[in-house]
Coordinates of C-alpha atoms and ligand atoms in Angstrom, one line a residue:
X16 CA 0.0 0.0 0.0
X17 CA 2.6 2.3 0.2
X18 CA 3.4 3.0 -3.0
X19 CA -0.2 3.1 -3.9
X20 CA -1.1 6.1 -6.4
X21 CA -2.1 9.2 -4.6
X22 CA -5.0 11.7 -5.5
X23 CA -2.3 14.0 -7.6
X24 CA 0.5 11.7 -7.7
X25 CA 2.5 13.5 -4.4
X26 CA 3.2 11.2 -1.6
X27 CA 1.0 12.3 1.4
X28 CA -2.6 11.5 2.5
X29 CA -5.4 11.6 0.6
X30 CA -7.8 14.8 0.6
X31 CA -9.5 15.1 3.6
X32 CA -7.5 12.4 5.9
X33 CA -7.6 13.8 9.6
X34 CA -4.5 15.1 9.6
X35 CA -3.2 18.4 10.8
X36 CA -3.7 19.7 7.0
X37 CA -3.1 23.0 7.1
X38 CA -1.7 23.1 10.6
X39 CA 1.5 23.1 10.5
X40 CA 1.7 20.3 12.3
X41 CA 0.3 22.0 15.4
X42 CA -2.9 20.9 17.5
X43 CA -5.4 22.9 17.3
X44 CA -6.8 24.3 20.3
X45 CA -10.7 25.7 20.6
X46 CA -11.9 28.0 23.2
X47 CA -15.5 29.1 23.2
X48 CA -17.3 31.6 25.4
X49 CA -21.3 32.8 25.3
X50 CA -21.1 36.2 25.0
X51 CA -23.9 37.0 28.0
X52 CA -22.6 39.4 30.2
X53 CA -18.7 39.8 31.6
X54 CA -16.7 37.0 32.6
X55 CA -15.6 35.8 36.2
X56 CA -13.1 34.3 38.1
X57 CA -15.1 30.6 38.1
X58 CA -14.8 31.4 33.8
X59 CA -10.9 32.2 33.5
X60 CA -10.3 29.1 35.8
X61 CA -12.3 26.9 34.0
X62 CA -10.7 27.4 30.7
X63 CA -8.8 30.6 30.1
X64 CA -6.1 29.6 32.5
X65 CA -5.1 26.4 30.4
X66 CA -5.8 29.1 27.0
X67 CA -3.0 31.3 28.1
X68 CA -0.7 28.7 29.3
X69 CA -1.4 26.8 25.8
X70 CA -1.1 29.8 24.2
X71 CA 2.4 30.3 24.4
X72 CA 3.2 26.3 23.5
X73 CA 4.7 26.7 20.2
X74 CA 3.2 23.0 19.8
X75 CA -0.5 25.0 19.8
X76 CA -2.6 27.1 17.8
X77 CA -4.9 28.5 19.4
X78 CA -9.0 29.9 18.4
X79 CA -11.1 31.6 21.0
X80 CA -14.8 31.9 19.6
X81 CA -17.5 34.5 20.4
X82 CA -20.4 31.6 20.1
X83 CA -23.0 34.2 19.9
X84 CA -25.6 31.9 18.1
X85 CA -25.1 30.1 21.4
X86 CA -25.8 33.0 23.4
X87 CA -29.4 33.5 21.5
X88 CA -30.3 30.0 22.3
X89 CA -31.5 31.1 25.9
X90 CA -31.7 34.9 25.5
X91 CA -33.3 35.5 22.1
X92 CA -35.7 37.7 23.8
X93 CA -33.0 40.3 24.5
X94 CA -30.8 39.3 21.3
X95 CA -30.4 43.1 21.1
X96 CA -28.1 43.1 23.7
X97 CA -25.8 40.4 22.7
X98 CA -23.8 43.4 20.2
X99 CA -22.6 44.6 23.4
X100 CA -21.7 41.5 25.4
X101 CA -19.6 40.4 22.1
X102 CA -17.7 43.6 22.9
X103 CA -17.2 42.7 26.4
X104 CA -16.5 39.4 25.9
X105 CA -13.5 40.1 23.7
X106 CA -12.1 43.0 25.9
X107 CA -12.5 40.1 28.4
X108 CA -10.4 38.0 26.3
X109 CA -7.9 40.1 25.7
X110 CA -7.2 41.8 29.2
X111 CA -6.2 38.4 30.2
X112 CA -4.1 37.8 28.1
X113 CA -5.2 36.0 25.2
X114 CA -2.7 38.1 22.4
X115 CA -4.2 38.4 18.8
X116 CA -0.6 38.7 17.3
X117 CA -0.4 34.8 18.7
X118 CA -4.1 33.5 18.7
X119 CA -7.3 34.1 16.4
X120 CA -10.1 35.6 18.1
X121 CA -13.5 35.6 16.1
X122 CA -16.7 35.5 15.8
X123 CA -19.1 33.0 15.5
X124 CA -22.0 34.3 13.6
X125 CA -19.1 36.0 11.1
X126 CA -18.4 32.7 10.3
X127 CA -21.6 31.6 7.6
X128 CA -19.9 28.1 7.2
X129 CA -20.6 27.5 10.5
X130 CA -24.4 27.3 10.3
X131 CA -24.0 25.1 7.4
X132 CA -21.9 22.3 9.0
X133 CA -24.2 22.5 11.5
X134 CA -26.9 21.4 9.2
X135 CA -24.8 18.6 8.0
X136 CA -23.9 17.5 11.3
X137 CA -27.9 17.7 12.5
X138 CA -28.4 14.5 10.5
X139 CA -25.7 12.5 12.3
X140 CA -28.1 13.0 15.7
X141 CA -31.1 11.5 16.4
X142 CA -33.8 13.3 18.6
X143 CA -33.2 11.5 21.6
X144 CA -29.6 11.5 21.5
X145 CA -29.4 15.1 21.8
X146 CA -32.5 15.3 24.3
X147 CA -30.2 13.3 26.9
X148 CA -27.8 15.5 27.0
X149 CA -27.6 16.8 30.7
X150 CA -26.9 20.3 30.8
X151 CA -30.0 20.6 28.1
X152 CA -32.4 19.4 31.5
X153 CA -30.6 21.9 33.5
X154 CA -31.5 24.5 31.1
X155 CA -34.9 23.8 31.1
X156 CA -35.0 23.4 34.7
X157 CA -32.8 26.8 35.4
X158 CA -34.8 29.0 33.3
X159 CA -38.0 28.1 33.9
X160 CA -38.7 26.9 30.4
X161 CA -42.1 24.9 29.6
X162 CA -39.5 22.8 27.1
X163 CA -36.8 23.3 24.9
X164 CA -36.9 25.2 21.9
X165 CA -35.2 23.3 18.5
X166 CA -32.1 25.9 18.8
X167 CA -31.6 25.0 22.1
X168 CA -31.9 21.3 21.4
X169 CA -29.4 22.0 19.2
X170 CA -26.7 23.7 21.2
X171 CA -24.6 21.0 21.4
X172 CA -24.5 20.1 17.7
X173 CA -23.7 23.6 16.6
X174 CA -20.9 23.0 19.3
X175 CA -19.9 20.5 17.6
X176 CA -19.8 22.3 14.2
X177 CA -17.2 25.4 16.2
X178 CA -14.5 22.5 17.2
X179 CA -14.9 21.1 14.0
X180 CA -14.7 23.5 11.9
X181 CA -10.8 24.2 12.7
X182 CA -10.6 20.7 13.5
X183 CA -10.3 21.2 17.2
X184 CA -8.5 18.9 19.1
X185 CA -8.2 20.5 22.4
X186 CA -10.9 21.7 24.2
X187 CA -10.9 23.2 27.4
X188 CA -14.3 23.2 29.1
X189 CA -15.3 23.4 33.0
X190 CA -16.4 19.9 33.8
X191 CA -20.4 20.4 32.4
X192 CA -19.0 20.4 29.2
X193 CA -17.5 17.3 29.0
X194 CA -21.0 15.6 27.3
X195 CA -20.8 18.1 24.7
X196 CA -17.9 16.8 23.7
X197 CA -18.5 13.4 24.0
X198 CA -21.2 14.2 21.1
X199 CA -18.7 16.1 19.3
X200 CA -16.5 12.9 19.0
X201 CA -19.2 10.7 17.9
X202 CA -20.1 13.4 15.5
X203 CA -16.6 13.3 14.1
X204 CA -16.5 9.3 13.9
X205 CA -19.7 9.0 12.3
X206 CA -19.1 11.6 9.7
X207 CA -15.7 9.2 9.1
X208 CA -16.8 6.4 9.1
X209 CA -20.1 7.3 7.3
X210 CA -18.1 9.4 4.6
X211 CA -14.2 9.2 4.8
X212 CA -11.7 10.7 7.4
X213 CA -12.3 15.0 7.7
X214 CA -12.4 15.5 11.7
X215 CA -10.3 14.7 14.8
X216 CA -11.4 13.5 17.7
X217 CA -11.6 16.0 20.2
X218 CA -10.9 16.0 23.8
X219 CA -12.0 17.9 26.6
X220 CA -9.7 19.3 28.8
X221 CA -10.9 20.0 32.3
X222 CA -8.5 22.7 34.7
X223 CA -6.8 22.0 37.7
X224 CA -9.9 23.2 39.8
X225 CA -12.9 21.9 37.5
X226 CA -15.7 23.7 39.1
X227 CA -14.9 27.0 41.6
X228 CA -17.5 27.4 44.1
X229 CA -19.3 30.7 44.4
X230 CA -18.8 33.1 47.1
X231 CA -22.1 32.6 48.5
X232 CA -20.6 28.7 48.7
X233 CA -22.7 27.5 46.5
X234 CA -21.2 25.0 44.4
X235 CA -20.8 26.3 41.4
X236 CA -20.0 30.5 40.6
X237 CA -22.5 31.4 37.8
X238 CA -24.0 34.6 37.0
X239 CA -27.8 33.8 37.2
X240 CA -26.7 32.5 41.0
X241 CA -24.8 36.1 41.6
X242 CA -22.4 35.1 43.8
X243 CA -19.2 35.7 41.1
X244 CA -16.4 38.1 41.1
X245 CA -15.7 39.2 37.9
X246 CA -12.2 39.8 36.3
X247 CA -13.2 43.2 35.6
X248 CA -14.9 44.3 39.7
X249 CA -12.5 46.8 41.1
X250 CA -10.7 46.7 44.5
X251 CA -13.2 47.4 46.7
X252 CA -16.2 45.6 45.1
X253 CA -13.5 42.3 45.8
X254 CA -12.7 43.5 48.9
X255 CA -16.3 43.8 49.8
X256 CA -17.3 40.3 48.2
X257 CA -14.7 38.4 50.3
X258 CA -15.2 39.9 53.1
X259 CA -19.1 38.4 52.9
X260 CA -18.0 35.1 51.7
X261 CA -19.0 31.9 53.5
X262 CA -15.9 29.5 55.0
X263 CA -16.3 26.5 57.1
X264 CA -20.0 26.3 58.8
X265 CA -18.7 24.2 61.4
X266 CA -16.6 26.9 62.9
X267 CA -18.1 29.5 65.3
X268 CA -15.2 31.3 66.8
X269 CA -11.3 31.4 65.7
X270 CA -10.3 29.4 68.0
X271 CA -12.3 26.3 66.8
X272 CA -10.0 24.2 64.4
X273 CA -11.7 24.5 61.1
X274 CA -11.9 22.8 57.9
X275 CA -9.7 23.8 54.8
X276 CA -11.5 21.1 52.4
X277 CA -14.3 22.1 50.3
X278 CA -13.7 25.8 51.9
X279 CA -14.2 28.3 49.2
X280 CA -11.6 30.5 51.0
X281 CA -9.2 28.2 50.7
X282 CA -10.3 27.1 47.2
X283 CA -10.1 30.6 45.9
X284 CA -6.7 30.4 47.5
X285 CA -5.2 27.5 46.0
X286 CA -6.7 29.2 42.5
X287 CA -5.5 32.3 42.8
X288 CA -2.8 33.1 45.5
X289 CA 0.4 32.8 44.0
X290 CA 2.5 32.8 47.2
X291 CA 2.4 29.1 47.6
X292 CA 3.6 29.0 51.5
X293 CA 1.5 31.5 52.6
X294 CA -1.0 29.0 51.6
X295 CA 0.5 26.6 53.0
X296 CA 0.9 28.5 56.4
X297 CA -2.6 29.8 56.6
X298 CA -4.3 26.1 56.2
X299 CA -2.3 24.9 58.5
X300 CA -3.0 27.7 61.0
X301 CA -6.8 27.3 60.5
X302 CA -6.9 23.4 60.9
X303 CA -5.1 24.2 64.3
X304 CA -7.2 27.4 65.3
X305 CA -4.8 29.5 65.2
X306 CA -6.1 31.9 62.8
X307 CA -9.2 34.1 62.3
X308 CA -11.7 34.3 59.0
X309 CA -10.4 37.8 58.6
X310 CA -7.1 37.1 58.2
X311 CA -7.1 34.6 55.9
X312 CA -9.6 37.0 53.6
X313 CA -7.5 39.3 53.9
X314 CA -4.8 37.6 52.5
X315 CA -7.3 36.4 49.8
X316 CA -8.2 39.8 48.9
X317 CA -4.4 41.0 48.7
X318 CA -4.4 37.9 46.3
X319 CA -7.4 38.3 44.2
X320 CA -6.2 41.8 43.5
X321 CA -2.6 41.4 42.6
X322 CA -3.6 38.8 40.3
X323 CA -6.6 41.5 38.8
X324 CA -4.9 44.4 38.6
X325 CA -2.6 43.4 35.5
X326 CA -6.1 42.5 33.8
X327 CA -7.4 45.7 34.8
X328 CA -4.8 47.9 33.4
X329 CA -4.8 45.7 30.2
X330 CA -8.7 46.2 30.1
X331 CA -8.3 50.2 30.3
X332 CA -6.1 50.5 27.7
X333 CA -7.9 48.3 25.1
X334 CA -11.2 50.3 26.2
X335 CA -9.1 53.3 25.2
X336 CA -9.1 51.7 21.3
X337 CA -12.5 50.8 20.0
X338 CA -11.0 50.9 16.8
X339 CA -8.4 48.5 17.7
X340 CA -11.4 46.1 18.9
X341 CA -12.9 46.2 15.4
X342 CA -10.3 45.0 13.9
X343 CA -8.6 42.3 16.1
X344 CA -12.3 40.9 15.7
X345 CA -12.6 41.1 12.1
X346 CA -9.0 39.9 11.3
X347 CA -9.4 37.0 13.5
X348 CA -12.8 36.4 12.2
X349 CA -11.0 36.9 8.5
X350 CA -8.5 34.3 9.2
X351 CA -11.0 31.9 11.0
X352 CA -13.4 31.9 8.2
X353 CA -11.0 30.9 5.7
X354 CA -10.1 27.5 7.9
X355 CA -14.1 27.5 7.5
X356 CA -14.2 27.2 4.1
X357 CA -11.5 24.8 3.7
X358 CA -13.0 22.7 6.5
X359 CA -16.7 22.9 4.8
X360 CA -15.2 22.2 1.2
X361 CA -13.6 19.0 2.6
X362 CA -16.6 17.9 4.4
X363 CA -18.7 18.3 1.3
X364 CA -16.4 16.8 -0.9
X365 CA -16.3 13.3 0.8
X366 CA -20.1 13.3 0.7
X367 CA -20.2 14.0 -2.4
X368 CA -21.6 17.2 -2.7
X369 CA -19.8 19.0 -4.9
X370 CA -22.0 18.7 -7.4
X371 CA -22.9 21.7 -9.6
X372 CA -19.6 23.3 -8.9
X373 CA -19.6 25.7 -12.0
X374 CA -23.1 27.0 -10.5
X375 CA -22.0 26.9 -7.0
X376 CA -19.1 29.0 -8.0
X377 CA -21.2 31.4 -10.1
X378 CA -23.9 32.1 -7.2
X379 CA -21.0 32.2 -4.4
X380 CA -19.4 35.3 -7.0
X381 CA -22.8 37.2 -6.8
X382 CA -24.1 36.1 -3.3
X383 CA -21.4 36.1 -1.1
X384 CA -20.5 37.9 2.0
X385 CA -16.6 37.3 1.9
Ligands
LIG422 N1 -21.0 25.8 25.4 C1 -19.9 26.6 25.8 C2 -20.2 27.2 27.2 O1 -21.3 27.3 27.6 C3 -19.6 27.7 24.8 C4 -19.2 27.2 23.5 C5 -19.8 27.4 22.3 C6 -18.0 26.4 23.2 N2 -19.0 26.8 21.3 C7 -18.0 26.2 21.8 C8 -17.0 25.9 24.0 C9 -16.9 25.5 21.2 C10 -16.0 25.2 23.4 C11 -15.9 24.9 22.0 O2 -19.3 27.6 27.9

């Protein structure tokens, strides 16, 4: 077989094998965010952490994808303010650190191809496959909804269709994710094995803390809850949040030894305190009661802000470029949309519809929004 005749006579796979076409030989990484409001501390842990370490692996490229067709799932009543939570979402991306010179940032519904792999894909899934999916009952359940709409059925299959579509391999997701992309794999192996080798199979990649509780406790931060800090809250709106947190509910005075486990203190340490010993020192202190809830707030405020204020001041000065926003979104959508096309043009091709290509080409020419 190895000397078998290729497609155009060069050694190499054939058109459409799963390989890192077009990478460069990189893996590709896909990060995707809803743009509905600003992002918090439980979101940069959950995924933006592992972004910006992968980031700066020259064995990674990396997309990060304004899913905004995601976002209307739940809020198309108030779809007029998704134009402004796109804007926030990518100054969000940016003051952390996600760098456009090194990563394509884009958006979602810029990106037409998108909508049609989705279709494609939609026939891979039966009904019931994509009504088991678990966060789709926690929807329901969360917002109050008599049932799910179609689009919101969906939401996992247009998922599906963003990794895809720049043949994602790595995906990191907080830990509710993970059945998304379970789907997304079987997605991919059907379309292979139905139709030849286009997708990889992608993983999930869950952070070092998979879910962070919220401040009220709770276990899980999340905006319809309330209790989040967000990466863009000054000083003393953190100050003021940590002082109010719950700790250990066991523990009545300071003097009682308390209980570092499950502690969101002492979670929201371990995330985001970079002086390891003090840590170290302060857990130890508590177990012993030796140390008040106070103190070790303080401390977590000190902490929380020293690792905000860099994101802060990166925040101002993109705020102080609109222009500059506009066009780090359109050039990354620019450059997304062209891995689109290539990964659309592949798909179609090993089903075999590529039929009509003059016309296609013809109506593309006078319809198209490239
Ligand atoms: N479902 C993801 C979330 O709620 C957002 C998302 C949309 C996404 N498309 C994606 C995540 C593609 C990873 C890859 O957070």
């Amino acid at each position: 077989m190895a000397n078998a005749p290729h497609h155009d006579g060069r050694a190499g796979p054939p058109p459409g094998a799963p390989s890192q076409l077009g990478t460069g030989g990189r893996r590709r990484l896909l990060t995707g965010l809803r743009p509905t409001g600003r992002f918090h501390l439980g979101n940069f842990i959950g995924t933006l952490e592992k972004d910006l370490e992968l980031q700066d692996d020259p064995r990674f490229e990396c997309f990060f994808l304004i899913a905004d067709y995601h976002a209307l799932t739940t809020y198309y009543e108030s779809s007029r303010e998704i134009g402004g939570n796109i804007r926030e979402a990518l100054l969000d991306f940016l003051s952390v650190g996600i760098d456009p010179q090194k990563s394509t940032i884009y958006l979602q519904s810029l990106i037409p191809e998108v909508a049609e792999l989705f279709l494609l894909f939609t026939m891979l899934v039966s009904a019931p496959r994509a009504q088991r999916i678990p966060t789709l009952k926690e929807q329901v359940r969360d917002l109050k909804m008599e049932s799910a709409s179609l689009g919101l059925l969906n939401y996992p299959v247009l998922q599906a269709a963003d990794i895809l579509m720049v043949r994602g391999e790595v995906v990191p997701v907080g830990k509710d994710q993970l059945s998304h992309i379970e789907l997304t794999r079987e997605i991919a192996r059907r379309f292979n094995a139905l139709y030849g080798p286009v997708f990889p199979e992608s993983e999930g990649l869950v952070g070092r803390i998979p879910t962070l509780p919220g401040t009220d406790s709770g276990p899980k931060m999340s905006k319809s809850v309330g209790n989040v800090i967000y990466l863009a809250d000054d000083a003393e709106t953190v100050r003021k949040r940590v002082m109010a947190m719950f700790t250990d509910p066991t523990r009545l005075r300071a003097t009682d030894p308390g209980h570092v486990k499950g502690n969101p203190v002492f979670v929201y340490h371990d995330a985001f305190n970079r002086d390891a010993a003090e840590v170290k020192e302060l857990k130890a202190r508590y177990v012993k009661g030796t140390v008040g809830d106070v103190e070790v707030k303080r401390k977590l405020v000190a902490a929380l802000n020293g690792f905000l204020d860099p994101i802060r001041d990166r925040r101002a000065a993109y705020e102080r470029q609109p222009g500059l926003l506009d066009d780090i979104l359109a050039e990354g959508s620019r450059r997304a949309r062209e891995e689109a096309r290539e990964t659309l043009r592949l798909a179609r091709d090993a089903m075999g519809l590529d039929y009509f290509g003059a016309a296609r080409a013809t109506v593309e020419v006078v319809g198209g929004r490239a």
